PDB file of C-alpha atoms in Angstrom:
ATOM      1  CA  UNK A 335     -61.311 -67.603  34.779  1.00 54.00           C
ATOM      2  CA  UNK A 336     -61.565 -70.451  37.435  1.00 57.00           C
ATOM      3  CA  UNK A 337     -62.469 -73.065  34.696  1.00 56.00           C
ATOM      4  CA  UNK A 338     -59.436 -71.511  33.081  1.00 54.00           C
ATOM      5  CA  UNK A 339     -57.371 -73.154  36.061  1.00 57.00           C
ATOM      6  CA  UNK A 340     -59.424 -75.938  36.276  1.00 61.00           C
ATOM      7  CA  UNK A 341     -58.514 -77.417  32.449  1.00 63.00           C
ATOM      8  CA  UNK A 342     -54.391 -76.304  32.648  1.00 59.00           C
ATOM      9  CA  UNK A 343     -52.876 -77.480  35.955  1.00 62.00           C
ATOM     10  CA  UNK A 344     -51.051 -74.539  37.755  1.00 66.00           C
ATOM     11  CA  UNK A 345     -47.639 -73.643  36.039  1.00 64.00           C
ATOM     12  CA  UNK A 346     -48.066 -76.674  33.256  1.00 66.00           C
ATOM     13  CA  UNK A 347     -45.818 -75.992  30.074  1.00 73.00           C
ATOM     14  CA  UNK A 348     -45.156 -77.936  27.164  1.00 76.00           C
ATOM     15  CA  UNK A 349     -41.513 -80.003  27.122  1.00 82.00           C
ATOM     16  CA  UNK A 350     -39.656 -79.685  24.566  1.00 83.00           C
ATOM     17  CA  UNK A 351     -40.366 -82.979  22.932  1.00 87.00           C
ATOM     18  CA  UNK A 352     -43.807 -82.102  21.900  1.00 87.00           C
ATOM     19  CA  UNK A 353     -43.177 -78.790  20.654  1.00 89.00           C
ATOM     20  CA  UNK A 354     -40.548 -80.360  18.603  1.00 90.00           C
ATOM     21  CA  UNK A 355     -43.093 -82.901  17.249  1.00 91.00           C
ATOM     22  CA  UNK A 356     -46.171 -80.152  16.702  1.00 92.00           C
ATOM     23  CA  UNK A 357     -43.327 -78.159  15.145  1.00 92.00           C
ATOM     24  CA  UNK A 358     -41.836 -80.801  12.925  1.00 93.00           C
ATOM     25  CA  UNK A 359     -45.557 -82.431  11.372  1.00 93.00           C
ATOM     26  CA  UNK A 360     -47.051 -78.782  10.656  1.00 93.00           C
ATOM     27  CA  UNK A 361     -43.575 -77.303   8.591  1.00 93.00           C
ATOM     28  CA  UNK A 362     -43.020 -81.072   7.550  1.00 93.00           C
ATOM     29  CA  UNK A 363     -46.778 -80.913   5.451  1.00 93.00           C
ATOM     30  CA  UNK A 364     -46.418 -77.555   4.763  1.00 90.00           C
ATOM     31  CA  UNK A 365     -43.098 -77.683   3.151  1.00 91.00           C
ATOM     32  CA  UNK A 366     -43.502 -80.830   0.947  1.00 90.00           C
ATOM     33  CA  UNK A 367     -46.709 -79.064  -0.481  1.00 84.00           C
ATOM     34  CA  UNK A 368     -44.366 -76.095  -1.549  1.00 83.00           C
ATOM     35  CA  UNK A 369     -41.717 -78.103  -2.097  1.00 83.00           C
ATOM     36  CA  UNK A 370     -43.643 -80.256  -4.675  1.00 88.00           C
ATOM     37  CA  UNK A 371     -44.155 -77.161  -6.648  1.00 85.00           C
ATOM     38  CA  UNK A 372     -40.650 -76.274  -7.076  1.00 86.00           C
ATOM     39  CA  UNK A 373     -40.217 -76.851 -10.372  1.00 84.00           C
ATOM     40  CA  UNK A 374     -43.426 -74.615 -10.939  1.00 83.00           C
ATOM     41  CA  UNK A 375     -41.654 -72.180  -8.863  1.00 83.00           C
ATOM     42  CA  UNK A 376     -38.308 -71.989 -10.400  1.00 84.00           C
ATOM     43  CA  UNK A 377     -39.199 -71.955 -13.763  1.00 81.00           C
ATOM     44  CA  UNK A 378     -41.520 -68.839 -12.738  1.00 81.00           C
ATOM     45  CA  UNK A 379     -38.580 -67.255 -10.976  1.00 83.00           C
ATOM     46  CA  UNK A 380     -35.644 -67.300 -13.988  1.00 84.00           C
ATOM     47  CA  UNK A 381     -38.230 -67.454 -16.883  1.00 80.00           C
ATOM     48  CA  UNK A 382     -37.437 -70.957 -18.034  1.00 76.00           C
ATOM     49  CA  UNK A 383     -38.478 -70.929 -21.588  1.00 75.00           C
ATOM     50  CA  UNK A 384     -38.649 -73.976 -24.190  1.00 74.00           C
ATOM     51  CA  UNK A 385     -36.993 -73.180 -28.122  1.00 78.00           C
ATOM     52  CA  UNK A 386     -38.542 -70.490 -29.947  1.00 80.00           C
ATOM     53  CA  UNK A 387     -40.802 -69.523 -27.041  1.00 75.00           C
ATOM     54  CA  UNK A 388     -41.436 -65.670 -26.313  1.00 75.00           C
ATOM     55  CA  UNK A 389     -42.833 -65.575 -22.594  1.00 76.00           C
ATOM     56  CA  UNK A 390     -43.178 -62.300 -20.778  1.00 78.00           C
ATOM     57  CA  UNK A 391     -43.597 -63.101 -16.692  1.00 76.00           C
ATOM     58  CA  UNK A 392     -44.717 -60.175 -14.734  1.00 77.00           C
ATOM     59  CA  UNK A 393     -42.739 -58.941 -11.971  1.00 78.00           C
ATOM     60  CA  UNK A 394     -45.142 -59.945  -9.071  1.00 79.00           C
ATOM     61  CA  UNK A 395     -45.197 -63.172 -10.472  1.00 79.00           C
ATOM     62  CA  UNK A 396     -41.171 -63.999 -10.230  1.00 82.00           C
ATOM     63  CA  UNK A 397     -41.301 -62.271  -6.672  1.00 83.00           C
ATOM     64  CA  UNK A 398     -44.136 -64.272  -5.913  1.00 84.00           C
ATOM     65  CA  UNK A 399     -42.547 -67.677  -7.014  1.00 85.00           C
ATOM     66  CA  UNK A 400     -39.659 -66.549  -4.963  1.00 87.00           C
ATOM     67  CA  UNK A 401     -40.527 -66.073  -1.987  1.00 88.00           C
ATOM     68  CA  UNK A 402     -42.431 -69.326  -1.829  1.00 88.00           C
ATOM     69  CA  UNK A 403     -39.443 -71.507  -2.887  1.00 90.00           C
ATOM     70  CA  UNK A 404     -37.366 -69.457  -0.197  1.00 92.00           C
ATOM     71  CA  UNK A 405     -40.504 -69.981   2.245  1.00 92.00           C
ATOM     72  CA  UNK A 406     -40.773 -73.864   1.467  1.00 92.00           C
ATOM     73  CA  UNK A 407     -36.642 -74.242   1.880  1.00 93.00           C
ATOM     74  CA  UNK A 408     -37.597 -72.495   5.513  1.00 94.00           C
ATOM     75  CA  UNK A 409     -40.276 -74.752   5.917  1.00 94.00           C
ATOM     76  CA  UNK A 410     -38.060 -78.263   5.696  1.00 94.00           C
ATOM     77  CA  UNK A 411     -35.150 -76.674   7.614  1.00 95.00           C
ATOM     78  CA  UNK A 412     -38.081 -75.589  10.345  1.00 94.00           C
ATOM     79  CA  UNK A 413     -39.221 -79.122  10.303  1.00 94.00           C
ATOM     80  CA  UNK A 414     -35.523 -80.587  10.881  1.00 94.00           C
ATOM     81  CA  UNK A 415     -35.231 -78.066  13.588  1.00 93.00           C
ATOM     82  CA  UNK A 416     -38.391 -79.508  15.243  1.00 93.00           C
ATOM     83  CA  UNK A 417     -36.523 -82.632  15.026  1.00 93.00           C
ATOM     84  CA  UNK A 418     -33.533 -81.526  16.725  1.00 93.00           C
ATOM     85  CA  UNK A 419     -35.854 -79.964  19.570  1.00 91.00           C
ATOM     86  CA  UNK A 420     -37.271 -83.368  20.045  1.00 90.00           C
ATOM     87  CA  UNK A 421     -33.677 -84.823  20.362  1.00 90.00           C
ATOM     88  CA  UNK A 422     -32.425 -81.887  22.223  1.00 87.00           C
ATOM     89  CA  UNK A 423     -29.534 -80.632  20.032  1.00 89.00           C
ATOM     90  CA  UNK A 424     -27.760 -77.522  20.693  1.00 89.00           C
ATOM     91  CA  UNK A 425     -28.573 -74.832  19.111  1.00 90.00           C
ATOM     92  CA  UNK A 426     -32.128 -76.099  17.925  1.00 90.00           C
ATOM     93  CA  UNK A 427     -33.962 -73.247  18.925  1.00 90.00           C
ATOM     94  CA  UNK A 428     -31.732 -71.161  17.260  1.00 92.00           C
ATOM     95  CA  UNK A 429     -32.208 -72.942  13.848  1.00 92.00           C
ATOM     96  CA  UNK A 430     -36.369 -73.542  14.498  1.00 92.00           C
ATOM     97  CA  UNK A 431     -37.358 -69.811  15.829  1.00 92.00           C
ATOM     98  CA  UNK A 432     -34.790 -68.266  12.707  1.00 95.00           C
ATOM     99  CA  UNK A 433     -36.737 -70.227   9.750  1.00 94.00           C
ATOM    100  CA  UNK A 434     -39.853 -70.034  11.451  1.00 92.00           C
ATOM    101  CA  UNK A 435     -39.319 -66.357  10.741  1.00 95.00           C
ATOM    102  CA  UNK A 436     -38.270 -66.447   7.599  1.00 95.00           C
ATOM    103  CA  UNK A 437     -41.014 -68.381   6.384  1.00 93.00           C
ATOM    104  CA  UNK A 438     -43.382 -66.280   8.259  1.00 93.00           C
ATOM    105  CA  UNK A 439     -41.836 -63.114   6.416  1.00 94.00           C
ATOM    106  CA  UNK A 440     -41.906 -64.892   2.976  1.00 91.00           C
ATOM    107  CA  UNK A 441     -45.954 -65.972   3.641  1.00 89.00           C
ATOM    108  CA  UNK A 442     -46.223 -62.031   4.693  1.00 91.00           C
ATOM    109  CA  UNK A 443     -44.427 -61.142   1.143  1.00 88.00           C
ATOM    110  CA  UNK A 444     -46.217 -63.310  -1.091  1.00 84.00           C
ATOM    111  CA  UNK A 445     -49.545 -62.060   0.864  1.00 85.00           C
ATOM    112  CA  UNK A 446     -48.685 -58.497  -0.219  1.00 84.00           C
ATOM    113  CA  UNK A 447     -46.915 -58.863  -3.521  1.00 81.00           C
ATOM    114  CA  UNK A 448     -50.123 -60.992  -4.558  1.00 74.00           C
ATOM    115  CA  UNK A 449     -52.391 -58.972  -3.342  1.00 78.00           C
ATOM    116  CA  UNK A 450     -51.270 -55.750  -4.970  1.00 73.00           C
ATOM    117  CA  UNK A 451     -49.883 -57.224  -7.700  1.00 68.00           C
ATOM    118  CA  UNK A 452     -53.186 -58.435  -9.531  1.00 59.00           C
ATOM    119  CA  UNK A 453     -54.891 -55.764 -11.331  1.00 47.00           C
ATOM    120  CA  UNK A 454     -57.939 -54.599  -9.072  1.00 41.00           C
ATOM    121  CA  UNK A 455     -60.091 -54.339 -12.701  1.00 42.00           C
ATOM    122  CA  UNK A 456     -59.428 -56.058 -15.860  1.00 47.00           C
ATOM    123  CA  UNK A 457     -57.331 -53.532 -18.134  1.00 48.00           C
ATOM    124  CA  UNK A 458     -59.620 -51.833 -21.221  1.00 45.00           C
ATOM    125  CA  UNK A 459     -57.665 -52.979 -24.199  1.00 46.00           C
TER     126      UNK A 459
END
């Protein structure tokens, strides 16, 4: 515990300004990585299909693609809110903690729905 106290100095926190910056690079890569999928993502969702196509998408699929575009849009307007904590806006924590959580909760839901929505075994047909 002493070389605890010997690494942080006593009552040290983290301005705003860097929290702002660690917040803004790791929402900024995430959400261009989901965000470059969008198209994927959309055309999953609504069941984009080309002339004469029959397509069936599963359920867990469209939820799936769902909740990652609505997790990447949370993602970029996380980022911007990392910005505005770095330029102390008003109301930046506000926007930053509230799509922080919804892209935690869409991760959570595409977790789930993906997990359980694979077959465990291969159908016999």
């Amino acid at each position: 515990m002493k070389a605890l106290h010997r690494i942080w100095p006593q009552g040290w926190w983290a301005d705003r300004r860097t929290i702002g910056l660690l917040i803004f690079g790791f929402f900024g890569v995430s959400a261009v990585k989901e965000l470059w999928y969008s198209g994927y993502d959309l055309s999953q969702l609504f069941n984009v299909q080309t002339p004469n196509e029959v397509s069936y998408v599963a359920t867990w699929a469209r939820v799936t693609s769902g909740a990652t575009l609505v997790g990447g849009v949370a993602e970029l307007i996380a980022a911007l809110g990392g910005l505005a904590l770095m330029a102390n806006m008003p109301r930046a924590r506000l926007i930053t903690a509230s799509s922080v959580g919804v892209a935690s909760a869409m991760a959570l839901l595409t977790l789930v729905v993906t997990l359980f929505g694979f077959p465990l075994r291969p159908s016999a047909t």
